[in-house]
């Protein structure tokens, strides 16, 4: 089974959030089961600098509004085969999706249109006898135009699965981009990729893909309703028999308190006293007082989705609880201001670091007593999974993947060993604070708290449960695909572009695992 996995992020090379985590981990988990998964990424500088064994596979000519580009075959860490699209005109910039002022790049339609177009070219077979996927797996709006390109290339029949990581990000663009993207006029229709007079990349994926998955069973249900359907609930209801929710797994190598090189002291369920050292170190680092009170942690994009305003609202009440708060994140200016004000007003109790800092994220997971995620909606969420593995019970709003992965602590669930955190229902500061109080009370009972930590740490959130579910979908899709395509042609025939060249192995030097340090978040 050969799968082309198409994405815009890939941890540890490029990441602005959980999309990067999942796209970095799932392909490797699938490879471990014997599937030949190759990843296709835009050639961001952080990708081209970090990969090894670069080899030119094809030169792809300018067409429609797309500038010329080069398709490189290379190797990511852990020997993961990867294709990168080298197109400096579109990708040689600091921010993945936005400039420094958090404005979307005006040519994002072409930047991600090219990702989809190259995926379609690879599906067709870049040259006779070249590697071709049996299935295409596209992630989020960035890759979601791929099934549209396949749909409008009638000789091409490669089944396509779209995974929706967040329905709120849709890739909406002016209809003026239709011709530059090389899309036929008939695609711009209500049963096609038109969405309120604009082009919607995500809708294209929802309409033209063979299967749709999202990242938790509860979110799969929620997005079929008006409240969380972002205007696409009708489309999703229409395809509900093709829609599945599969809970994300985590990279158990990168997120492991027993082996984590980024934390002050490594620990496991049998050596939980090591966590206290991480707490003390985190407090020193953030200027929080060393006191006998619980420390709550937050690592998040600062957006309404994450309920960061609720965190700012409860912050002034923590000193009296008593408890402390350590926050790391970046995003909306208003939320940055609210949280920074709270930190200034409560020195020693509330600490806020604005920015993107992977190592500090690990130190908060290890050093906090409990982790806060009061999300208004959450397709899956990764931090509540990491928290459980780090013995840092999460306090979550019961929505999406949070509802599917955290078992609320009650007398019953604590007694039967299933409790792993705290869940609350209403997305308001009052309900959130009640859950925080419950956690702070239990924390005082050291014995019960330890039980809760151990339950959480015993949960297996690796990919062993979920990766086979994707494998099953691939099998089914490729078995039922009616292969009507003629013998694969060269890239020049594939939508009329490009010539083949060879021989630029190692054209650029790899410079280690450069990460995209863009403050700009995913759009
Ligand atoms: P989302 O992708 O919606 O932002 P997730 O919970 O799925 O939320 O994943 C967030 C990922 O991004 C986690 O790995 C988290 O640690 C990381 N992250 C978010 N903000 C920051 C930040 N400011 N610094 C470092 N890591 C961050
Ligand atoms: C999105 C969602 C988040 C999910 C992540 C990975 O960023 O907001 O909930 O965990 O994708 O699937």
XYZ file of C-alpha atoms and ligand atoms in Angstrom:
562
model
C 0.000 0.000 0.000
C 1.410 3.366 -1.084
C 0.035 6.555 0.444
C 0.851 10.181 -0.292
C 0.238 12.180 2.879
C -0.263 15.850 1.994
C 0.077 18.518 4.664
C 1.350 21.996 5.406
C 2.987 21.163 8.745
C 5.261 18.411 9.944
C 6.762 18.349 13.455
C 9.547 18.850 14.270
C 10.346 20.710 11.043
C 7.367 23.061 10.751
C 4.654 23.389 13.322
C 2.239 26.034 14.532
C 0.005 23.640 16.480
C -1.455 20.166 16.732
C -1.663 19.795 12.940
C 2.139 19.687 12.889
C 2.226 17.168 15.736
C -0.188 14.794 14.031
C 1.271 15.099 10.534
C 4.736 14.504 11.992
C 3.707 11.401 13.934
C 0.967 9.553 12.031
C 2.926 8.896 8.806
C 5.711 7.320 10.856
C 3.236 5.231 12.845
C 1.720 4.016 9.569
C 5.129 3.226 8.104
C 5.812 1.085 11.142
C 2.828 -1.061 10.115
C 4.353 -1.629 6.668
C 2.540 1.055 4.661
C 4.722 3.040 2.254
C 3.693 6.533 3.358
C 5.425 9.516 1.828
C 4.762 13.055 2.941
C 4.360 16.029 0.606
C 5.101 19.466 2.089
C 5.584 23.010 0.816
C 9.302 23.746 0.653
C 9.392 26.221 3.514
C 12.955 27.251 4.440
C 12.665 25.273 7.704
C 11.863 22.151 5.668
C 14.535 22.571 3.000
C 17.174 23.326 5.629
C 16.376 20.309 7.794
C 15.857 17.454 5.343
C 18.606 15.193 4.018
C 19.408 13.454 0.732
C 17.701 15.967 -1.527
C 17.201 14.823 -5.087
C 15.406 16.590 -7.921
C 12.452 14.524 -9.082
C 10.798 16.908 -11.510
C 10.830 20.473 -12.665
C 7.289 21.722 -12.867
C 6.702 24.531 -15.308
C 4.754 27.730 -14.760
C 1.083 27.287 -15.520
C -2.099 29.261 -14.876
C -1.067 31.575 -12.028
C 1.563 29.210 -10.625
C 5.247 30.090 -10.881
C 7.715 27.320 -11.822
C 8.730 24.966 -9.040
C 10.886 21.916 -8.430
C 9.775 18.726 -6.749
C 12.467 17.340 -4.463
C 12.578 13.885 -2.930
C 14.271 13.965 0.464
C 14.397 12.395 3.883
C 13.034 13.810 7.136
C 14.254 12.708 10.599
C 13.582 9.013 11.375
C 14.228 8.291 7.678
C 10.712 9.408 6.736
C 10.531 9.832 2.932
C 9.326 13.251 2.028
C 8.634 15.308 -1.075
C 9.143 19.056 -0.819
C 8.007 21.636 -3.345
C 10.861 24.041 -3.884
C 9.251 27.290 -4.992
C 11.006 30.280 -3.410
C 8.542 32.721 -4.985
C 5.777 31.211 -2.822
C 7.461 29.652 0.207
C 10.740 31.444 0.998
C 9.229 33.582 3.777
C 9.336 33.636 7.521
C 5.657 33.163 8.387
C 3.868 30.015 7.293
C 0.504 31.635 6.700
C 0.874 35.255 7.690
C 3.354 38.098 7.775
C 4.729 39.607 10.977
C 1.691 41.851 11.322
C -0.514 38.704 11.321
C -1.964 39.506 7.890
C -2.595 36.474 5.672
C -0.192 36.311 2.743
C -2.210 37.658 -0.196
C -1.160 34.743 -2.414
C -2.139 31.951 0.003
C -4.548 30.584 -2.625
C -1.601 29.922 -4.941
C 0.744 28.808 -2.163
C -1.613 26.033 -1.104
C -3.155 25.556 -4.545
C 0.335 24.519 -5.640
C 0.541 21.979 -2.803
C -2.676 20.361 -4.046
C -1.679 20.586 -7.684
C 1.647 18.863 -7.073
C -0.152 16.171 -5.055
C -2.363 15.538 -8.085
C 0.684 15.423 -10.372
C 2.345 12.875 -8.081
C -0.846 10.837 -8.022
C -0.789 10.668 -11.769
C 2.793 9.413 -11.722
C 5.564 11.883 -12.287
C 7.186 9.600 -14.868
C 6.681 6.105 -16.251
C 7.577 3.600 -13.546
C 7.825 6.390 -10.955
C 6.347 5.938 -7.475
C 2.594 6.504 -7.471
C 0.292 6.431 -4.469
C -2.683 4.074 -4.217
C -4.361 6.588 -1.923
C -3.987 10.307 -1.241
C -4.436 11.500 2.323
C -4.996 15.274 2.500
C -4.958 17.314 5.680
C -6.967 20.465 6.345
C -7.770 23.226 3.862
C -4.139 23.596 2.815
C -4.321 20.286 0.941
C -8.056 20.154 0.356
C -8.022 21.292 -3.263
C -6.289 18.030 -4.220
C -9.499 16.001 -4.695
C -10.906 18.829 -6.826
C -7.908 18.623 -9.164
C -8.339 14.852 -9.313
C -12.062 15.186 -9.956
C -11.530 17.497 -12.918
C -8.782 15.329 -14.436
C -11.029 12.562 -15.702
C -8.314 10.052 -16.534
C -7.091 10.123 -12.988
C -8.706 7.850 -10.421
C -6.771 7.851 -7.177
C -8.986 7.727 -4.078
C -8.649 10.587 -1.704
C -9.264 10.975 2.016
C -9.526 14.380 3.656
C -8.849 14.818 7.364
C -10.412 17.900 8.916
C -8.302 19.074 11.834
C -10.282 22.256 12.339
C -13.426 23.177 10.410
C -13.064 26.824 11.416
C -10.104 27.273 9.051
C -11.506 26.928 5.546
C -9.186 28.619 3.048
C -11.628 31.149 1.589
C -10.511 33.172 -1.421
C -11.924 35.542 -4.005
C -13.392 33.910 -7.124
C -10.750 35.852 -9.079
C -8.389 33.010 -8.150
C -10.375 30.417 -10.101
C -8.373 30.830 -13.345
C -4.954 31.291 -11.640
C -5.653 28.046 -9.762
C -6.486 26.305 -13.030
C -9.957 25.351 -11.845
C -12.742 25.005 -14.422
C -15.661 27.479 -14.214
C -18.115 24.642 -13.497
C -16.331 23.916 -10.206
C -17.587 27.277 -8.926
C -21.064 26.041 -8.044
C -23.046 25.403 -4.905
C -22.552 21.653 -5.333
C -18.859 22.366 -5.938
C -16.333 24.571 -4.159
C -18.314 27.812 -4.079
C -19.121 29.086 -0.587
C -21.058 32.341 -0.292
C -19.538 33.772 -3.448
C -15.993 32.717 -2.656
C -13.755 29.748 -3.336
C -13.576 27.414 -0.329
C -10.654 25.015 -0.369
C -12.102 23.052 2.530
C -15.475 22.685 0.882
C -13.730 21.405 -2.253
C -12.189 18.704 -0.083
C -15.472 17.853 1.613
C -17.318 17.603 -1.689
C -14.769 15.839 -3.908
C -12.954 13.466 -1.534
C -13.945 9.814 -1.224
C -13.744 9.735 2.558
C -13.718 12.418 5.246
C -12.264 11.942 8.672
C -11.942 14.288 11.576
C -9.858 14.005 14.686
C -12.347 12.776 17.289
C -15.714 10.987 17.266
C -17.466 13.752 19.223
C -16.213 16.480 16.858
C -17.427 14.350 13.915
C -20.911 14.601 15.405
C -20.633 18.235 16.460
C -19.678 19.547 13.016
C -22.855 18.098 11.556
C -24.844 20.545 13.671
C -25.335 24.248 13.127
C -23.498 25.387 16.257
C -20.088 24.026 15.250
C -20.697 23.370 11.552
C -19.175 26.703 10.448
C -21.721 26.914 7.618
C -20.638 23.518 6.263
C -22.856 21.351 8.464
C -25.298 20.781 5.593
C -22.498 19.528 3.331
C -21.251 17.290 6.135
C -24.698 15.905 6.910
C -25.058 15.136 3.215
C -21.881 13.049 3.395
C -22.314 11.659 6.889
C -21.987 8.032 5.767
C -18.504 8.952 4.479
C -17.468 10.817 7.646
C -15.630 9.195 10.566
C -14.069 10.581 13.734
C -10.728 9.009 14.697
C -9.085 10.245 17.873
C -5.534 11.543 17.381
C -2.620 9.738 18.925
C 0.570 11.309 20.220
C 4.241 10.912 19.439
C 5.177 8.910 22.510
C 8.864 9.424 21.762
C 8.723 13.220 21.703
C 6.316 13.455 24.672
C 7.630 11.134 27.347
C 8.456 12.387 30.868
C 10.823 9.438 31.309
C 13.020 10.488 28.384
C 12.213 14.164 27.746
C 15.516 16.041 27.314
C 13.754 19.412 27.618
C 12.640 19.102 31.264
C 14.562 19.665 34.517
C 14.140 16.128 35.884
C 12.827 13.018 34.155
C 10.179 10.957 35.921
C 7.583 8.256 35.462
C 4.572 6.894 37.332
C 6.895 5.146 39.769
C 9.038 8.225 40.358
C 6.471 10.994 40.545
C 8.497 12.828 43.179
C 10.646 13.974 40.205
C 7.727 16.136 39.162
C 8.233 18.385 42.203
C 11.670 19.328 40.901
C 10.148 20.306 37.569
C 7.587 22.423 39.384
C 10.250 24.223 41.401
C 12.359 24.834 38.270
C 9.373 26.164 36.341
C 8.489 28.530 39.164
C 12.066 29.823 39.269
C 12.053 30.295 35.511
C 8.758 32.203 35.531
C 9.198 34.155 38.755
C 6.409 32.365 40.634
C 6.561 32.002 44.419
C 7.656 28.634 45.869
C 4.554 27.956 47.995
C 2.462 24.953 48.953
C -0.238 25.632 46.345
C -1.208 23.925 43.070
C 0.188 25.324 39.835
C -2.061 25.356 36.760
C -0.509 25.412 33.290
C -1.708 26.625 29.888
C -0.008 26.274 26.478
C -2.237 27.558 23.754
C -2.981 29.657 20.753
C -4.600 32.789 22.117
C -7.967 32.612 20.363
C -11.623 32.502 21.326
C -11.642 28.783 20.336
C -9.346 27.960 23.243
C -11.335 29.928 25.838
C -8.235 31.941 26.691
C -10.524 34.828 27.717
C -11.945 32.513 30.396
C -8.425 31.885 31.677
C -7.902 35.669 31.918
C -11.242 35.975 33.701
C -10.459 33.436 36.424
C -6.812 34.519 36.873
C -7.550 37.217 39.503
C -9.317 34.631 41.683
C -6.410 32.204 41.884
C -4.418 33.890 44.657
C -7.351 33.477 47.057
C -7.909 29.808 46.147
C -4.873 29.608 46.680
C -3.245 28.532 43.390
C -0.885 29.757 40.695
C -0.989 30.008 36.918
C 1.689 29.650 34.215
C 0.641 30.560 30.669
C 2.501 30.259 27.372
C 1.002 31.275 24.049
C 0.546 33.810 21.328
C -2.201 35.109 19.090
C -4.954 37.711 19.436
C -3.617 41.019 20.695
C -6.624 41.566 22.992
C -5.996 38.269 24.742
C -2.272 38.990 25.035
C -3.189 42.273 26.742
C -5.759 40.685 29.097
C -3.337 37.994 30.228
C -0.361 40.325 30.509
C -2.480 42.656 32.662
C -3.386 39.717 34.924
C 0.303 38.793 35.284
C 1.228 42.393 36.168
C -1.591 42.604 38.719
C -0.668 39.300 40.406
C 3.116 38.945 40.440
C 4.330 35.690 41.920
C 0.917 34.106 41.305
C 0.284 34.539 37.581
C 3.050 34.297 34.966
C 2.520 34.782 31.244
C 5.055 34.229 28.469
C 4.010 35.462 25.052
C 5.575 33.670 22.105
C 6.167 30.228 20.698
C 8.544 28.091 22.734
C 8.514 24.324 22.263
C 10.888 23.656 25.189
C 8.880 25.785 27.619
C 5.740 23.935 26.500
C 7.382 20.692 27.677
C 8.497 22.302 30.948
C 4.948 23.484 31.656
C 3.568 19.995 30.982
C 6.133 18.566 33.409
C 6.086 21.332 36.037
C 2.383 22.181 36.364
C 0.101 20.199 38.679
C -2.878 20.433 36.353
C -3.440 21.723 32.820
C -6.238 24.088 31.718
C -8.144 23.708 28.408
C -11.482 25.545 28.617
C -12.021 25.324 24.828
C -15.272 26.494 23.271
C -14.689 23.827 20.642
C -11.785 21.433 20.231
C -11.554 19.047 17.277
C -9.149 16.867 19.249
C -6.600 18.800 21.284
C -3.117 17.440 21.917
C -2.163 19.061 25.182
C -4.716 17.181 27.280
C -3.144 13.980 25.911
C 0.397 15.145 26.715
C -0.789 16.303 30.153
C -2.145 12.903 31.034
C 1.126 11.272 30.033
C 3.001 13.812 32.180
C 0.847 13.136 35.249
C -0.654 16.628 34.952
C -4.422 16.026 35.022
C -6.209 18.253 32.502
C -9.186 20.447 33.372
C -11.195 20.584 30.179
C -14.468 21.737 28.765
C -16.335 18.608 27.633
C -16.279 19.233 23.872
C -14.825 17.428 20.836
C -11.688 15.425 21.527
C -11.512 16.734 25.084
C -14.774 14.936 25.868
C -13.413 11.799 24.190
C -10.076 11.663 25.995
C -10.569 12.901 29.562
C -12.592 11.053 32.208
C -14.031 13.424 34.793
C -13.000 12.773 38.357
C -15.830 11.779 40.686
C -15.973 9.516 43.727
C -16.974 6.664 41.400
C -14.382 7.198 38.672
C -11.639 7.753 41.203
C -12.581 4.524 42.952
C -12.791 2.454 39.756
C -9.501 3.857 38.452
C -10.931 5.535 35.344
C -10.691 9.232 36.390
C -7.957 11.122 34.514
C -8.893 14.804 34.876
C -11.769 17.234 35.324
C -14.458 18.119 32.805
C -17.071 20.878 32.834
C -19.977 21.525 30.504
C -20.757 25.215 30.066
C -18.230 27.462 28.303
C -18.298 30.151 30.983
C -15.957 31.336 33.716
C -18.267 30.159 36.499
C -18.358 26.509 35.418
C -14.656 26.642 34.629
C -13.836 27.937 38.082
C -15.962 25.289 39.768
C -13.838 22.635 37.993
C -10.652 24.432 39.069
C -11.863 24.466 42.680
C -12.621 20.758 42.485
C -9.091 20.107 41.262
C -7.504 22.353 43.909
C -9.440 20.503 46.628
C -8.400 17.086 45.413
C -4.786 18.258 45.088
C -4.742 18.785 48.876
C -5.517 15.077 49.283
C -2.063 13.882 48.197
C -3.067 10.241 48.115
C -6.127 10.756 45.900
C -4.202 13.149 43.644
C -1.459 10.591 43.122
C -4.092 8.026 42.131
C -5.503 10.444 39.587
C -2.028 11.126 38.180
C -1.263 7.436 37.868
C -4.580 6.718 36.132
C -3.816 9.463 33.634
C -0.271 8.232 33.053
C -1.486 4.687 32.474
C -3.652 5.707 29.517
C -2.173 4.730 26.166
C -2.510 7.653 23.788
C 0.041 6.395 21.259
C -1.017 5.689 17.688
C -1.503 1.953 18.190
C -5.284 2.298 18.349
C -5.823 4.952 15.676
C -3.189 4.279 12.997
C -4.811 0.913 12.054
C -8.122 2.708 11.547
C -6.532 4.873 8.860
C -4.883 1.774 7.388
C -8.304 0.135 7.187
C -9.739 3.135 5.316
C -6.827 3.086 2.866
C -7.372 -0.624 2.228
C -11.055 -0.212 1.630
C -10.600 2.800 -0.636
C -7.936 1.248 -2.772
C -9.897 -2.009 -3.045
C -13.017 -0.255 -4.294
C -11.319 2.358 -6.463
C -12.177 1.819 -10.058
C -8.822 2.244 -11.666
C -9.785 3.723 -14.978
C -6.521 5.615 -15.409
C -4.384 4.655 -18.386
C -0.683 3.895 -17.928
C 0.931 6.676 -15.925
C 2.318 9.515 -17.962
C 5.165 11.946 -17.266
C 4.722 15.159 -15.385
C 4.627 17.094 -18.629
C 1.431 15.318 -19.560
C 0.040 15.664 -16.052
C -1.850 18.898 -16.469
C 0.642 19.906 -19.122
C 3.561 20.970 -17.037
C 7.153 20.325 -16.391
C 10.077 18.342 -17.618
C 12.077 15.713 -15.812
C 15.634 16.168 -14.706
C 17.928 14.274 -12.413
C 21.049 14.651 -10.468
C 21.030 17.479 -7.938
C 21.533 15.290 -4.920
C 22.550 17.342 -1.915
C 22.055 20.627 -3.727
C 21.458 22.338 -0.382
C 23.021 21.499 2.916
C 20.845 20.307 5.769
C 21.092 22.527 8.795
C 19.576 20.384 11.510
C 16.060 20.550 12.730
C 15.212 24.127 12.040
C 11.763 24.955 13.272
C 9.418 27.522 11.887
C 9.524 30.190 14.524
C 6.677 32.090 13.078
C 4.409 33.793 15.536
C 1.840 33.701 12.770
C -0.676 31.009 13.494
C -2.489 28.707 11.188
C -5.248 30.214 9.159
P -4.223 23.604 18.127
O -3.576 22.821 17.078
O -5.665 23.857 17.882
O -3.495 24.861 18.441
P -3.643 21.334 19.868
O -3.912 21.115 21.295
O -4.071 20.294 18.930
O -4.209 22.763 19.490
O -2.081 21.427 19.639
C -1.313 22.487 20.066
C 0.146 22.103 19.912
O 0.895 23.286 19.743
C 0.710 21.435 21.136
O 1.810 20.617 20.777
C 1.197 22.627 21.958
O 2.168 22.288 22.879
C 1.744 23.490 20.852
N 1.734 24.920 21.169
C 0.691 25.768 21.115
N 1.087 27.009 21.442
C 2.404 26.936 21.704
C 3.386 27.883 22.107
N 3.085 29.162 22.308
N 4.649 27.452 22.291
C 4.962 26.144 22.090
N 4.074 25.206 21.727
C 2.814 25.595 21.530
C -6.368 21.407 15.086
C -7.358 21.405 16.210
C -6.895 20.590 17.387
C -6.320 19.257 16.936
C -5.235 19.487 15.909
C -4.617 18.198 15.411
O -5.365 22.322 15.296
O -7.657 22.735 16.630
O -7.988 20.370 18.256
O -5.788 18.576 18.035
O -5.767 20.150 14.805
O -5.571 17.367 14.800
